[in-house]
Short mmCIF file of C-alpha atoms in Angstrom, two decimals:
data_model
loop_
_atom_site.label_atom_id
_atom_site.label_comp_id
_atom_site.label_asym_id
_atom_site.label_seq_id
_atom_site.Cartn_x
_atom_site.Cartn_y
_atom_site.Cartn_z
CA MET A 1 168.08 175.74 -12.08
CA THR A 2 165.90 177.35 -9.43
CA VAL A 3 162.79 175.37 -8.56
CA ALA A 4 159.88 176.51 -6.40
CA VAL A 5 158.33 173.95 -4.07
CA VAL A 6 154.89 175.17 -3.05
CA GLY A 7 153.64 173.18 -0.07
CA ALA A 8 156.03 171.56 2.38
CA GLY A 9 154.22 168.54 3.73
CA THR A 10 155.75 165.08 3.46
CA ILE A 11 155.79 165.06 -0.34
CA GLY A 12 157.00 168.65 -0.71
CA LEU A 13 159.88 168.08 1.71
CA SER A 14 160.83 164.91 -0.12
CA TRP A 15 160.79 166.72 -3.50
CA THR A 16 162.89 169.50 -1.95
CA THR A 17 165.56 167.05 -0.86
CA LEU A 18 165.69 165.27 -4.20
CA MET A 19 165.94 168.51 -6.18
CA LEU A 20 168.69 169.79 -3.91
CA ALA A 21 170.55 166.50 -4.25
CA LYS A 22 170.39 166.89 -8.04
CA GLY A 23 172.07 170.28 -7.85
CA HIS A 24 169.17 172.72 -8.01
CA THR A 25 168.42 175.72 -5.84
CA VAL A 26 165.04 175.23 -4.18
CA ARG A 27 162.76 178.01 -3.02
CA VAL A 28 160.21 176.68 -0.53
CA THR A 29 156.97 178.24 0.69
CA ASP A 30 154.30 176.96 3.05
CA PRO A 31 152.19 178.68 5.73
CA ARG A 32 153.35 176.24 8.42
CA PRO A 33 155.09 178.16 11.26
CA ASP A 34 157.94 175.65 11.53
CA LEU A 35 158.87 175.73 7.84
CA SER A 36 162.58 176.43 8.27
CA GLU A 37 162.98 173.70 10.88
CA ALA A 38 160.91 171.22 8.85
CA VAL A 39 163.03 171.74 5.74
CA ARG A 40 166.27 171.49 7.69
CA ASP A 41 165.24 168.30 9.48
CA ALA A 42 163.88 166.66 6.34
CA VAL A 43 166.96 167.37 4.25
CA ARG A 44 169.24 166.01 6.95
CA GLU A 45 167.12 162.87 7.27
CA PHE A 46 166.32 162.22 3.60
CA ALA A 47 169.52 163.24 1.82
CA PRO A 48 171.60 160.18 2.85
CA THR A 49 168.92 157.91 1.36
CA VAL A 50 168.65 159.61 -2.06
CA PRO A 51 169.92 157.04 -4.60
CA GLY A 52 173.39 157.97 -5.81
CA PHE A 53 173.84 160.91 -3.43
CA ALA A 54 177.06 160.86 -1.45
CA GLY A 55 177.39 164.53 -0.57
CA ASP A 56 176.88 166.68 2.49
CA ALA A 57 173.36 167.52 3.65
CA GLU A 58 174.59 170.81 5.08
CA GLU A 59 175.80 171.87 1.63
CA LEU A 60 172.32 171.14 0.27
CA LEU A 61 170.78 173.38 2.91
CA SER A 62 172.92 176.27 1.68
CA ARG A 63 170.88 176.17 -1.56
CA VAL A 64 167.47 176.39 0.14
CA GLU A 65 165.54 179.65 0.11
CA ILE A 66 162.63 179.93 2.56
CA VAL A 67 160.09 182.52 1.43
CA GLY A 68 156.79 183.77 2.77
CA SER A 69 154.49 183.83 -0.24
CA VAL A 70 153.66 181.88 -3.36
CA GLU A 71 154.33 184.94 -5.52
CA GLU A 72 157.82 185.36 -4.07
CA ALA A 73 158.52 181.64 -4.40
CA VAL A 74 157.72 181.39 -8.10
CA ASP A 75 159.22 184.70 -9.23
CA GLY A 76 161.96 184.02 -11.78
CA VAL A 77 162.04 180.22 -11.35
CA GLN A 78 162.35 177.61 -14.09
CA ALA A 79 159.94 175.10 -12.54
CA VAL A 80 157.22 174.97 -9.88
CA GLN A 81 156.29 171.77 -8.03
CA GLU A 82 152.97 172.23 -6.21
CA ASN A 83 152.12 169.97 -3.26
CA GLY A 84 149.11 171.63 -1.64
CA PRO A 85 146.01 170.10 -0.06
CA GLU A 86 143.83 167.90 -2.27
CA ARG A 87 141.02 170.43 -2.46
CA LEU A 88 139.92 171.39 -5.95
CA GLU A 89 138.96 175.02 -5.33
CA PHE A 90 142.16 175.59 -3.38
CA LYS A 91 144.27 174.28 -6.25
CA GLN A 92 142.28 176.25 -8.83
CA ASP A 93 142.99 179.50 -6.98
CA LEU A 94 146.58 178.49 -6.30
CA PHE A 95 147.44 177.76 -9.92
CA ALA A 96 145.76 180.96 -11.08
CA ALA A 97 148.08 182.83 -8.69
CA ILE A 98 151.14 180.80 -9.70
CA GLU A 99 150.49 181.43 -13.39
CA LYS A 100 150.35 185.22 -12.85
CA ALA A 101 153.57 185.37 -10.83
CA ALA A 102 155.76 182.75 -12.52
CA PRO A 103 157.72 183.32 -15.75
CA ASP A 104 155.90 182.36 -18.95
CA SER A 105 158.57 179.73 -19.61
CA ALA A 106 158.37 178.05 -16.19
CA LEU A 107 157.12 174.49 -15.86
CA LEU A 108 153.96 174.39 -13.74
CA LEU A 109 153.71 170.97 -12.10
CA SER A 110 151.36 169.41 -9.56
CA SER A 111 151.92 166.44 -7.27
CA THR A 112 148.18 165.83 -6.96
CA SER A 113 147.38 162.19 -6.29
CA GLY A 114 143.87 162.26 -7.71
CA LEU A 115 142.74 165.51 -9.34
CA THR A 116 142.91 166.06 -13.09
CA PRO A 117 144.88 168.89 -14.73
CA SER A 118 141.83 170.20 -16.60
CA SER A 119 139.89 170.62 -13.35
CA MET A 120 142.76 172.31 -11.49
CA SER A 121 143.60 174.69 -14.37
CA SER A 122 140.08 175.99 -14.99
CA ARG A 123 140.92 179.47 -13.62
CA MET A 124 144.19 179.82 -15.51
CA THR A 125 144.60 181.97 -18.61
CA ALA A 126 146.72 179.27 -20.29
CA PRO A 127 145.45 176.01 -18.74
CA GLN A 128 147.58 173.87 -21.05
CA ARG A 129 150.64 174.92 -19.04
CA LEU A 130 149.63 172.79 -16.06
CA VAL A 131 151.05 169.27 -16.01
CA VAL A 132 150.43 166.70 -13.30
CA GLY A 133 153.71 165.22 -12.09
CA HIS A 134 152.39 162.72 -9.55
CA PRO A 135 155.13 160.92 -7.60
CA PHE A 136 154.84 157.67 -5.74
CA ASN A 137 155.57 158.63 -2.16
CA PRO A 138 158.27 159.36 -1.08
CA PRO A 139 159.59 160.92 -4.29
CA HIS A 140 163.21 161.07 -3.12
CA LEU A 141 163.22 157.26 -2.96
CA LEU A 142 160.64 155.74 -5.31
CA PRO A 143 161.32 156.27 -9.03
CA LEU A 144 157.84 156.69 -10.52
CA VAL A 145 156.29 159.97 -11.58
CA GLU A 146 153.07 159.95 -13.62
CA LEU A 147 152.67 162.73 -16.18
CA VAL A 148 149.26 163.99 -17.29
CA GLY A 149 148.60 167.10 -19.36
CA SER A 150 146.80 168.49 -22.38
CA SER A 151 149.88 169.94 -24.12
CA ASP A 152 152.30 167.46 -25.68
CA ARG A 153 154.97 170.15 -25.55
CA GLU A 154 154.56 170.82 -21.84
CA VAL A 155 154.37 167.11 -21.03
CA ALA A 156 157.58 166.53 -22.98
CA ARG A 157 159.30 169.38 -21.13
CA ALA A 158 158.11 167.99 -17.81
CA LYS A 159 159.33 164.52 -18.71
CA GLU A 160 162.78 165.86 -19.57
CA PHE A 161 162.90 167.65 -16.20
CA TYR A 162 161.89 164.58 -14.21
CA LEU A 163 164.30 162.34 -16.11
CA SER A 164 167.07 164.75 -15.08
CA LEU A 165 166.07 164.06 -11.46
CA GLY A 166 166.53 160.32 -12.02
CA LYS A 167 162.81 159.57 -12.10
CA VAL A 168 161.01 156.96 -14.20
CA ALA A 169 158.59 159.32 -15.94
CA VAL A 170 155.54 157.63 -17.47
CA VAL A 171 153.02 159.54 -19.58
CA VAL A 172 149.36 158.80 -18.79
CA HIS A 173 147.57 159.42 -22.08
CA GLN A 174 144.11 160.22 -20.76
CA GLU A 175 142.93 162.11 -17.71
CA ILE A 176 141.46 159.83 -15.07
CA ARG A 177 140.93 160.50 -11.38
CA GLY A 178 143.65 158.90 -9.31
CA HIS A 179 145.88 158.45 -12.36
CA VAL A 180 147.17 154.85 -12.63
CA ALA A 181 149.30 153.69 -9.70
CA ASN A 182 146.81 154.80 -7.06
CA ARG A 183 143.91 153.20 -8.93
CA LEU A 184 145.77 149.89 -8.95
CA GLN A 185 146.67 150.27 -5.30
CA ARG A 186 143.06 151.04 -4.40
CA VAL A 187 141.65 147.93 -6.10
CA LEU A 188 144.21 145.66 -4.43
CA PHE A 189 143.70 147.26 -1.03
CA GLU A 190 139.91 146.93 -1.23
CA GLU A 191 140.33 143.18 -1.74
CA CYS A 192 142.84 143.06 1.13
CA VAL A 193 140.24 144.66 3.39
CA ASN A 194 137.58 142.20 2.21
CA LEU A 195 139.77 139.15 2.88
CA VAL A 196 140.72 140.31 6.38
CA GLU A 197 137.16 141.35 7.28
CA GLN A 198 135.83 137.97 6.12
CA GLY A 199 138.35 136.19 8.34
CA VAL A 200 140.08 134.48 5.42
CA VAL A 201 143.46 135.66 6.72
CA SER A 202 144.73 138.01 9.39
CA MET A 203 146.28 141.36 8.56
CA THR A 204 149.84 140.14 9.17
CA GLU A 205 149.21 136.94 7.20
CA LEU A 206 147.95 138.92 4.24
CA ASP A 207 151.01 141.19 4.37
CA ASP A 208 153.25 138.09 4.42
CA ILE A 209 151.42 136.68 1.40
CA VAL A 210 151.89 139.85 -0.65
CA THR A 211 155.51 140.52 0.29
CA ASN A 212 156.51 136.93 -0.49
CA SER A 213 154.67 136.55 -3.80
CA VAL A 214 153.31 139.28 -6.05
CA GLY A 215 155.24 141.97 -4.18
CA VAL A 216 158.55 140.38 -5.15
CA ARG A 217 157.37 139.55 -8.67
CA TRP A 218 155.92 142.97 -9.46
CA ALA A 219 159.13 144.62 -8.29
CA THR A 220 160.86 142.94 -11.25
CA VAL A 221 158.15 142.58 -13.94
CA GLY A 222 154.72 144.18 -14.26
CA PRO A 223 151.45 142.24 -14.33
CA PHE A 224 151.34 141.87 -18.13
CA LEU A 225 154.93 140.71 -18.50
CA ALA A 226 154.54 138.41 -15.48
CA PHE A 227 151.68 136.52 -17.15
CA HIS A 228 153.42 136.67 -20.55
CA LEU A 229 156.41 134.89 -19.01
CA GLY A 230 154.16 132.60 -16.96
CA GLY A 231 152.44 131.38 -20.12
CA GLY A 232 155.52 129.51 -21.29
CA PRO A 233 156.17 129.31 -25.07
CA GLY A 234 152.63 130.56 -25.75
CA GLY A 235 153.05 133.62 -23.56
CA LEU A 236 150.11 135.78 -22.52
CA ARG A 237 147.93 134.30 -25.27
CA HIS A 238 148.24 130.83 -23.76
CA MET A 239 147.79 132.10 -20.19
CA MET A 240 144.57 133.96 -20.96
CA SER A 241 143.00 131.29 -23.14
CA HIS A 242 143.51 128.60 -20.48
CA LEU A 243 143.06 130.48 -17.20
CA MET A 244 141.16 133.69 -17.89
CA PRO A 245 137.76 132.88 -19.43
CA TYR A 246 136.36 136.02 -17.81
CA ILE A 247 138.28 138.15 -20.32
CA PRO A 248 136.36 138.48 -23.64
CA SER A 249 138.01 136.69 -26.56
CA ASP A 250 138.43 139.86 -28.62
CA VAL A 251 140.16 141.57 -25.69
CA GLN A 252 142.39 138.54 -25.24
CA GLN A 253 143.34 138.75 -28.91
CA ARG A 254 144.25 142.44 -28.73
CA LEU A 255 146.26 142.06 -25.54
CA ALA A 256 148.11 138.99 -26.79
CA ASP A 257 148.99 140.72 -30.06
CA GLN A 258 150.28 143.74 -28.16
CA ALA A 259 152.28 141.61 -25.72
CA GLU A 260 153.96 139.70 -28.55
CA THR A 261 154.86 143.02 -30.20
CA VAL A 262 156.40 144.74 -27.19
CA TYR A 263 157.72 141.53 -25.58
CA PRO A 264 158.70 139.19 -28.47
CA LEU A 265 158.27 135.54 -27.51
CA ALA A 266 161.75 134.70 -28.77
CA GLN A 267 163.23 136.84 -25.98
CA ASN A 268 161.11 135.46 -23.14
CA GLU A 269 163.71 132.98 -21.99
CA SER A 270 166.27 135.71 -21.36
CA ARG A 271 163.59 137.92 -19.77
CA ALA A 272 162.61 135.11 -17.40
CA ALA A 273 166.25 134.57 -16.42
CA ARG A 274 166.63 138.30 -15.65
CA ARG A 275 163.39 138.27 -13.66
CA ASP A 276 164.62 135.31 -11.61
CA ARG A 277 167.99 136.95 -10.88
CA GLN A 278 166.31 140.12 -9.72
CA GLN A 279 163.74 138.25 -7.60
CA LEU A 280 166.50 136.26 -5.92
CA GLY A 281 168.34 139.52 -5.23
CA ILE A 282 165.28 141.02 -3.55
CA ILE A 283 164.68 137.88 -1.48
CA SER A 284 168.33 137.77 -0.44
CA LEU A 285 168.29 141.45 0.56
CA LYS A 286 165.17 140.90 2.67
CA GLU A 287 166.77 137.93 4.38
CA ARG A 288 169.96 139.85 5.16
CA ASP A 289 167.94 142.74 6.56
CA ASP A 290 165.91 140.34 8.73
CA ASP A 291 169.16 138.84 10.05
CA VAL A 292 170.37 142.29 11.12
CA ARG A 293 167.24 142.74 13.18
#
């Protein structure tokens, strides 16, 4: 497959490396004057860290095509991954140009971290073609990509493509600025800033708190499953009813019912054991890495 990467900043260069490592030819365009050098340096640096890749970075570079325009980049490709500046009008014009020059069958994907597909596609003839494929940076390392789009068919095609790259592709069912991961990150970071500014803890102390508690836990189970397991035999229902009076009772009921459907209580013991094994593995890895330093 030939993929066009439009925009070669940090995210675009990371996508380029991952797609090369997965066997694709990648056509890269960006107005930066050092584009060839930037791609070469990034691939050499990033390729050895791509999970599962044990090949030669120089071989990957043989499948890179550096081109001078968006139209040339997207001509004849099977997929386009856009990584331009987070400016709405810029992206509107860019996707209108991409749509005209790319094949009708090509996937049109955007790495935007906050803009919605309906806003970016407003100048396209077929706006349903645009799908947000927002990675968690850097995409050659972190598995998540969030998918947002108005066409179930295009979202499904995009998901299949990202799964082939080894990503964990999660469909976000409604447009919302910032998607999901960045909204969660923003809320947590705002409280981090508040705690440090109030003198409750220092910056380094707060980082130590997160990386030795919820950081380890959330790397193995998400917030809902964490509280479902933390609630013992009663699961999330017990946890909320005893410790979360700020959540309305009808919401508690709906969430508890959903948790018990997707995470049956009878399996919580084995889930907790798996969580503990994974947490111990993360802690052990951190300790070994600290010893090396």
